[in-house]
Amino acid sequence: MAKYQALSEGEPAPWFRARTSANPSYAFDTVGGRYVVLCFLGSASLPPSQRALAAIASNRALFDDDIVSLFIVSNDTEDEKQGRLKDALPGIRVVWDGDAAVAKKYGAINLDAGEQDAQAQLRPMWMVLDPTLRILHMRPMAGEGQGQSIFDYLRNLPPPARYAGFEVQAPVLILPNVFEADFCRKLISLYDEHGGEESGFMREIDGKTVKIHDHNHKRRKDHEIKDAAIIKDAQTRILRRVVPEIMKVHQFHVTRMERYIVCCYSAEDKGHFNSHRDNTTAGTAHRRFAVSINLNADFDGGEVSFPEYGPRSFKAPPGGAVVFSCSLLHRVSQVTRGRRYAFLPFLYDDAAAKVREANNKFLGEGVGAYSAQRS
């Protein structure tokens, strides 16, 4: 008896990492913020797949990466070898799913199918996801008219920012007056005195959490605070002015604080940070809340936004914080004038501290190990 993964409309779509032509480990969770179409065609050699590809070509203008992105999932290695499928950017990417891992997650191939018989147990289908990567629409890939109807469906969708029927506020806390003006200036002076070092971002490679540097994805310099008195001053302010609000809104008791840095996104460096989540590796899985406290206002750009919930961006006043779950997709726009200075800790609790300690074995070289320091 064939066994397929059961998914239904309204459920979160499974996240995955898979190879594309441009990226050996494409993180699907970063694509939120627009409608996403998944086309499970199995192989471009099949007649239904050829009809689907012809329909995609006829409706090419729909896929622009701003409103809609299309991912064609191929389980046939010959599609790549023979050049039968190729990326068409912006908007269209091919996921090379030779082991059928992605197709199985989405119910397109029998969970028990081996690589040799995966095609025989394929259920070709279309799947449409909303900007938060929840399943919006599912449809089998059948006759000619069925293929066209998926494109008619896409044309009738509201703009991504109004996918819920109205504009949705990102689930973030906005807290002014977390740091006083004098303390903001003190932290900026600390950075200016010592300078900053290029900071990377975490990625899972071969089972290890490693630090990556890629200026196309992130450009920022950080100064790690070493002064115990300044660390204590920052902790006290977070404990008294941020932690109670997290408890009130989220019923979460923060007991730990990670990372004491003053960061700088500068216009001269084209400082920015593309869409990412803060807890998607073993070495960062313990993180629960991110806190972004601006220390100055004399800059343009450098605003925090949450693509899954629309294009609105946030620029807190000096001393003000934007607090949000580390699971939320977010980005920092490029600074176009001046420098944005910020204090950027992560908060978590004792249960998450045990997760962090257990995951130390997955940390790659140069990634900081567990610290028992409480907030």
Short mmCIF file of C-alpha atoms in Angstrom, two decimals:
data_model
loop_
_atom_site.label_atom_id
_atom_site.label_comp_id
_atom_site.label_asym_id
_atom_site.label_seq_id
_atom_site.Cartn_x
_atom_site.Cartn_y
_atom_site.Cartn_z
CA MET A 1 0.00 0.00 0.00
CA ALA A 2 1.50 3.36 -1.08
CA LYS A 3 1.99 5.83 1.78
CA TYR A 4 2.13 9.54 1.00
CA GLN A 5 2.80 12.44 3.34
CA ALA A 6 -0.57 13.98 4.17
CA LEU A 7 -0.70 17.77 3.86
CA SER A 8 -3.68 20.10 3.65
CA GLU A 9 -4.42 23.73 2.96
CA GLY A 10 -3.78 25.99 5.95
CA GLU A 11 -0.83 23.97 7.25
CA PRO A 12 2.77 25.26 7.31
CA ALA A 13 4.73 23.92 4.36
CA PRO A 14 7.75 21.76 5.21
CA TRP A 15 11.06 23.60 5.11
CA PHE A 16 13.99 22.02 3.33
CA ARG A 17 17.50 22.56 2.07
CA ALA A 18 18.19 21.34 -1.44
CA ARG A 19 20.52 21.92 -4.33
CA THR A 20 19.72 24.43 -7.04
CA SER A 21 21.91 25.41 -9.97
CA ALA A 22 23.14 28.50 -8.12
CA ASN A 23 23.25 27.20 -4.55
CA PRO A 24 24.37 23.77 -3.30
CA SER A 25 22.22 24.18 -0.18
CA TYR A 26 19.31 26.51 -0.88
CA ALA A 27 17.44 27.36 2.34
CA PHE A 28 13.79 27.30 1.34
CA ASP A 29 12.68 29.01 4.57
CA THR A 30 14.28 32.28 3.37
CA VAL A 31 11.92 32.65 0.39
CA GLY A 32 8.99 33.96 2.47
CA GLY A 33 7.48 37.34 1.65
CA ARG A 34 5.89 36.48 -1.69
CA TYR A 35 3.63 33.76 -3.05
CA VAL A 36 5.53 30.57 -3.78
CA VAL A 37 4.53 27.95 -6.35
CA LEU A 38 5.98 24.44 -6.17
CA CYS A 39 5.70 22.36 -9.33
CA PHE A 40 6.30 18.67 -8.62
CA LEU A 41 6.72 17.29 -12.13
CA GLY A 42 9.09 14.40 -11.46
CA SER A 43 10.78 14.49 -14.84
CA ALA A 44 10.67 16.90 -17.78
CA SER A 45 10.49 13.86 -20.05
CA LEU A 46 6.92 13.00 -19.02
CA PRO A 47 4.05 14.26 -21.22
CA PRO A 48 2.13 15.92 -18.31
CA SER A 49 5.36 17.66 -17.29
CA GLN A 50 5.95 18.91 -20.82
CA ARG A 51 2.45 20.39 -20.88
CA ALA A 52 3.10 22.04 -17.51
CA LEU A 53 6.41 23.49 -18.73
CA ALA A 54 4.72 24.85 -21.86
CA ALA A 55 2.08 26.49 -19.65
CA ILE A 56 4.80 27.97 -17.43
CA ALA A 57 6.50 29.44 -20.51
CA SER A 58 3.21 30.95 -21.68
CA ASN A 59 2.70 32.57 -18.27
CA ARG A 60 6.33 33.55 -17.68
CA ALA A 61 5.47 37.13 -16.66
CA LEU A 62 3.78 35.90 -13.48
CA PHE A 63 7.06 34.86 -11.90
CA ASP A 64 9.16 37.85 -10.84
CA ASP A 65 10.37 37.05 -7.27
CA ASP A 66 8.51 40.12 -6.02
CA ILE A 67 4.96 38.79 -6.17
CA VAL A 68 5.43 35.12 -7.10
CA SER A 69 8.38 32.70 -7.16
CA LEU A 70 8.25 29.31 -8.88
CA PHE A 71 10.24 26.24 -7.85
CA ILE A 72 10.23 23.31 -10.28
CA VAL A 73 11.11 20.13 -8.39
CA SER A 74 12.83 17.50 -10.55
CA ASN A 75 13.56 13.94 -9.40
CA ASP A 76 15.22 12.95 -12.68
CA THR A 77 19.00 13.43 -12.84
CA GLU A 78 18.75 13.38 -16.64
CA ASP A 79 16.88 16.69 -16.53
CA GLU A 80 20.08 18.36 -15.36
CA LYS A 81 22.51 16.29 -17.45
CA GLN A 82 20.60 16.89 -20.67
CA GLY A 83 19.75 20.53 -19.87
CA ARG A 84 16.02 19.90 -20.05
CA LEU A 85 15.38 22.22 -17.09
CA LYS A 86 17.17 25.46 -16.22
CA ASP A 87 16.70 28.41 -13.87
CA ALA A 88 15.09 31.48 -15.42
CA LEU A 89 15.79 34.36 -13.08
CA PRO A 90 14.11 36.28 -11.71
CA GLY A 91 11.30 34.06 -10.61
CA ILE A 92 11.97 30.48 -11.70
CA ARG A 93 14.35 28.01 -10.04
CA VAL A 94 14.87 24.29 -10.39
CA VAL A 95 15.27 22.15 -7.26
CA TRP A 96 17.40 19.08 -8.00
CA ASP A 97 15.73 16.43 -5.86
CA GLY A 98 17.39 13.25 -7.09
CA ASP A 99 16.73 11.34 -3.87
CA ALA A 100 13.08 12.54 -3.82
CA ALA A 101 13.52 13.91 -0.27
CA VAL A 102 11.63 17.14 -1.04
CA ALA A 103 8.90 15.46 -3.09
CA LYS A 104 8.30 12.98 -0.27
CA LYS A 105 7.98 15.79 2.30
CA TYR A 106 5.20 17.32 0.19
CA GLY A 107 3.31 14.13 -0.61
CA ALA A 108 4.28 14.02 -4.28
CA ILE A 109 6.08 10.65 -4.02
CA ASN A 110 5.39 7.58 -1.88
CA LEU A 111 7.36 7.79 1.36
CA ASP A 112 8.61 4.23 0.92
CA ALA A 113 9.68 4.60 -2.71
CA GLY A 114 13.33 3.95 -3.51
CA GLU A 115 15.25 6.16 -5.95
CA GLN A 116 14.80 3.60 -8.73
CA ASP A 117 11.01 3.45 -8.54
CA ALA A 118 10.25 7.01 -7.38
CA GLN A 119 8.97 8.08 -10.80
CA ALA A 120 6.49 5.20 -10.89
CA GLN A 121 5.03 6.37 -7.56
CA LEU A 122 4.90 10.07 -8.44
CA ARG A 123 1.79 12.19 -7.94
CA PRO A 124 2.49 15.27 -10.14
CA MET A 125 1.03 18.34 -8.48
CA TRP A 126 1.03 22.09 -8.04
CA MET A 127 1.21 23.67 -4.61
CA VAL A 128 0.82 27.39 -3.81
CA LEU A 129 2.13 28.84 -0.54
CA ASP A 130 1.25 32.18 0.99
CA PRO A 131 3.96 34.70 1.99
CA THR A 132 4.32 33.04 5.42
CA LEU A 133 4.97 29.69 3.69
CA ARG A 134 1.62 28.14 4.67
CA ILE A 135 -0.16 25.96 2.15
CA LEU A 136 -2.72 28.06 0.32
CA HIS A 137 -3.76 25.80 -2.56
CA MET A 138 -3.07 22.28 -3.83
CA ARG A 139 -3.96 20.88 -7.23
CA PRO A 140 -3.04 17.74 -9.15
CA MET A 141 -1.18 18.24 -12.39
CA ALA A 142 -3.72 16.84 -14.84
CA GLY A 143 -5.02 17.69 -18.33
CA GLU A 144 -4.43 20.81 -20.41
CA GLY A 145 -7.13 22.97 -18.80
CA GLN A 146 -6.02 21.98 -15.31
CA GLY A 147 -2.55 23.37 -15.99
CA GLN A 148 -3.91 26.73 -17.14
CA SER A 149 -6.24 27.02 -14.16
CA ILE A 150 -3.35 27.24 -11.68
CA PHE A 151 -2.17 30.40 -13.46
CA ASP A 152 -5.67 31.87 -13.40
CA TYR A 153 -5.70 31.17 -9.66
CA LEU A 154 -2.41 33.06 -9.23
CA ARG A 155 -3.68 36.06 -11.16
CA ASN A 156 -6.65 36.40 -8.82
CA LEU A 157 -4.58 36.48 -5.62
CA PRO A 158 -4.36 39.78 -3.69
CA PRO A 159 -0.99 41.55 -3.39
CA PRO A 160 1.39 39.68 -1.05
CA ALA A 161 1.09 42.39 1.62
CA ARG A 162 -2.68 41.74 1.73
CA TYR A 163 -2.57 37.95 1.50
CA ALA A 164 -4.77 37.69 4.63
CA GLY A 165 -7.37 40.03 3.15
CA PHE A 166 -5.82 43.09 4.80
CA GLU A 167 -2.34 44.30 5.75
CA VAL A 168 -0.91 42.31 8.65
CA GLN A 169 1.30 43.72 11.38
CA ALA A 170 4.47 41.71 11.99
CA PRO A 171 4.31 40.12 15.48
CA VAL A 172 7.03 42.29 17.00
CA LEU A 173 7.35 44.39 20.16
CA ILE A 174 8.33 48.04 19.81
CA LEU A 175 9.83 49.34 23.06
CA PRO A 176 11.13 52.93 23.29
CA ASN A 177 13.45 54.12 26.05
CA VAL A 178 15.30 50.88 26.72
CA PHE A 179 18.67 52.67 26.71
CA GLU A 180 19.12 56.30 27.79
CA ALA A 181 20.82 58.77 25.45
CA ASP A 182 24.01 58.82 27.55
CA PHE A 183 24.30 55.03 27.49
CA CYS A 184 23.76 55.00 23.72
CA ARG A 185 26.57 57.53 23.28
CA LYS A 186 28.79 55.48 25.59
CA LEU A 187 28.34 52.37 23.46
CA ILE A 188 28.95 54.28 20.22
CA SER A 189 32.16 55.74 21.69
CA LEU A 190 33.24 52.25 22.66
CA TYR A 191 32.85 51.10 19.06
CA ASP A 192 34.59 54.18 17.64
CA GLU A 193 37.49 53.74 20.06
CA HIS A 194 38.13 50.07 19.28
CA GLY A 195 36.65 49.63 15.83
CA GLY A 196 34.79 46.55 14.65
CA GLU A 197 35.53 43.27 12.92
CA GLU A 198 33.63 41.78 10.02
CA SER A 199 30.89 39.54 11.35
CA GLY A 200 29.63 36.54 9.46
CA PHE A 201 26.53 34.40 9.82
CA MET A 202 25.89 30.81 10.86
CA ARG A 203 25.25 27.98 8.45
CA GLU A 204 24.96 24.22 8.82
CA ILE A 205 27.62 22.40 6.76
CA ASP A 206 28.26 18.66 7.06
CA GLY A 207 26.49 18.55 10.41
CA LYS A 208 28.49 21.43 11.91
CA THR A 209 27.47 25.00 12.66
CA VAL A 210 30.12 27.16 10.99
CA LYS A 211 30.61 30.87 10.45
CA ILE A 212 30.36 32.07 6.84
CA HIS A 213 31.43 35.38 5.32
CA ASP A 214 29.55 36.48 2.21
CA HIS A 215 29.21 40.21 1.58
CA ASN A 216 26.33 39.61 -0.82
CA HIS A 217 24.31 38.23 2.08
CA LYS A 218 25.60 40.29 5.01
CA ARG A 219 27.96 43.22 5.56
CA ARG A 220 28.41 44.41 9.12
CA LYS A 221 31.22 45.07 11.61
CA ASP A 222 30.91 44.26 15.32
CA HIS A 223 32.77 45.17 18.48
CA GLU A 224 32.51 42.62 21.30
CA ILE A 225 32.11 44.33 24.67
CA LYS A 226 34.63 43.08 27.22
CA ASP A 227 34.09 45.62 30.01
CA ALA A 228 32.22 43.79 32.82
CA ALA A 229 30.66 46.99 34.14
CA ILE A 230 29.20 47.92 30.75
CA ILE A 231 27.92 44.37 30.29
CA LYS A 232 26.23 44.58 33.68
CA ASP A 233 24.67 47.94 32.80
CA ALA A 234 23.25 46.49 29.56
CA GLN A 235 21.95 43.40 31.36
CA THR A 236 20.17 45.50 33.99
CA ARG A 237 18.37 47.58 31.38
CA ILE A 238 17.28 44.52 29.40
CA LEU A 239 16.18 42.73 32.55
CA ARG A 240 14.06 45.63 33.81
CA ARG A 241 12.75 47.10 30.56
CA VAL A 242 12.52 44.26 28.01
CA VAL A 243 12.09 41.01 29.93
CA PRO A 244 8.79 42.07 31.62
CA GLU A 245 7.29 42.98 28.24
CA ILE A 246 8.21 39.59 26.78
CA MET A 247 6.54 37.95 29.78
CA LYS A 248 3.42 40.10 29.36
CA VAL A 249 3.01 39.50 25.64
CA HIS A 250 4.46 36.01 25.16
CA GLN A 251 4.27 34.44 28.64
CA PHE A 252 7.97 33.56 28.32
CA HIS A 253 10.37 33.91 31.25
CA VAL A 254 13.77 35.07 30.01
CA THR A 255 16.72 34.05 32.19
CA ARG A 256 19.66 34.11 29.76
CA MET A 257 21.26 36.67 27.51
CA GLU A 258 23.72 35.97 24.72
CA ARG A 259 26.06 38.26 22.84
CA TYR A 260 27.25 41.69 24.01
CA ILE A 261 28.19 43.59 20.88
CA VAL A 262 27.96 47.04 19.38
CA CYS A 263 27.42 46.58 15.67
CA CYS A 264 27.83 49.02 12.82
CA TYR A 265 26.13 48.97 9.43
CA SER A 266 27.87 51.70 7.42
CA ALA A 267 27.08 53.35 4.12
CA GLU A 268 30.73 53.12 3.03
CA ASP A 269 30.53 49.33 3.41
CA LYS A 270 27.01 49.13 1.95
CA GLY A 271 26.05 47.51 5.24
CA HIS A 272 23.04 45.20 5.10
CA PHE A 273 21.78 41.73 6.09
CA ASN A 274 19.58 39.79 3.67
CA SER A 275 16.58 37.70 4.73
CA HIS A 276 17.40 35.15 7.42
CA ARG A 277 16.21 33.53 10.63
CA ASP A 278 18.32 33.49 13.80
CA ASN A 279 17.85 29.91 15.02
CA THR A 280 18.07 27.51 12.06
CA THR A 281 21.36 25.77 12.92
CA ALA A 282 22.24 23.43 15.79
CA GLY A 283 24.52 26.11 17.22
CA THR A 284 21.73 28.72 17.25
CA ALA A 285 18.67 26.55 17.96
CA HIS A 286 18.52 27.75 21.58
CA ARG A 287 17.84 31.37 20.67
CA ARG A 288 14.30 32.49 21.45
CA PHE A 289 14.10 36.29 21.06
CA ALA A 290 16.23 38.82 19.21
CA VAL A 291 16.53 42.39 20.46
CA SER A 292 17.58 45.18 18.09
CA ILE A 293 18.33 48.44 19.92
CA ASN A 294 19.28 51.43 17.80
CA LEU A 295 21.90 53.70 19.34
CA ASN A 296 21.62 56.61 16.90
CA ALA A 297 19.30 58.11 14.29
CA ASP A 298 21.59 59.97 11.85
CA PHE A 299 21.53 57.39 9.05
CA ASP A 300 19.31 56.36 6.16
CA GLY A 301 18.40 52.78 5.36
CA GLY A 302 19.37 50.10 7.85
CA GLU A 303 15.76 49.39 8.74
CA VAL A 304 14.52 46.04 10.01
CA SER A 305 11.68 44.38 8.11
CA PHE A 306 9.81 41.09 8.24
CA PRO A 307 9.06 39.99 4.65
CA GLU A 308 6.48 37.35 5.60
CA TYR A 309 4.25 40.12 6.96
CA GLY A 310 4.63 42.74 4.26
CA PRO A 311 7.12 45.42 3.20
CA ARG A 312 6.83 47.70 6.24
CA SER A 313 10.20 48.38 7.89
CA PHE A 314 11.06 49.60 11.37
CA LYS A 315 13.57 52.20 12.52
CA ALA A 316 13.44 52.49 16.30
CA PRO A 317 14.53 55.84 17.80
CA PRO A 318 17.85 55.95 19.69
CA GLY A 319 17.54 53.73 22.73
CA GLY A 320 14.42 52.03 21.35
CA ALA A 321 14.16 48.30 20.73
CA VAL A 322 12.49 46.03 18.21
CA VAL A 323 11.99 42.63 19.89
CA PHE A 324 10.94 39.56 17.92
CA SER A 325 11.02 35.78 17.82
CA CYS A 326 14.24 34.37 16.38
CA SER A 327 12.07 32.17 14.14
CA LEU A 328 10.79 35.17 12.16
CA LEU A 329 12.27 35.83 8.74
CA HIS A 330 13.83 39.30 8.82
CA ARG A 331 16.26 41.50 6.96
CA VAL A 332 18.17 44.77 7.40
CA SER A 333 18.07 47.09 4.40
CA GLN A 334 21.27 48.62 3.05
CA VAL A 335 22.48 51.75 4.83
CA THR A 336 22.68 54.53 2.23
CA ARG A 337 23.87 57.39 4.45
CA GLY A 338 25.92 57.47 7.63
CA ARG A 339 26.29 54.64 10.09
CA ARG A 340 23.72 52.66 12.00
CA TYR A 341 24.98 51.63 15.45
CA ALA A 342 23.01 49.01 17.36
CA PHE A 343 23.14 46.66 20.33
CA LEU A 344 21.94 43.17 19.32
CA PRO A 345 21.57 40.51 22.04
CA PHE A 346 19.62 37.24 21.99
CA LEU A 347 17.45 36.13 24.90
CA TYR A 348 16.45 32.63 26.03
CA ASP A 349 15.64 30.59 29.15
CA ASP A 350 17.10 27.76 31.22
CA ALA A 351 15.46 25.06 29.09
CA ALA A 352 17.01 26.55 25.96
CA ALA A 353 20.37 26.76 27.78
CA LYS A 354 20.29 22.97 28.04
CA VAL A 355 19.70 22.79 24.29
CA ARG A 356 22.68 25.07 23.72
CA GLU A 357 24.92 22.98 25.96
CA ALA A 358 23.84 19.73 24.27
CA ASN A 359 24.53 21.21 20.84
CA ASN A 360 28.11 22.28 21.62
CA LYS A 361 29.29 19.13 19.85
CA PHE A 362 27.93 20.53 16.59
CA LEU A 363 29.92 23.78 16.74
CA GLY A 364 32.57 24.25 14.09
CA GLU A 365 35.93 25.88 14.62
CA GLY A 366 35.73 29.50 15.72
CA VAL A 367 32.08 29.34 16.81
CA GLY A 368 31.66 30.28 20.48
CA ALA A 369 30.87 27.49 22.95
CA TYR A 370 28.30 27.41 25.74
CA SER A 371 28.40 30.05 28.45
CA ALA A 372 26.47 29.63 31.70
CA GLN A 373 26.12 33.38 32.25
CA ARG A 374 22.61 34.34 33.32
CA SER A 375 20.92 37.59 32.42
#
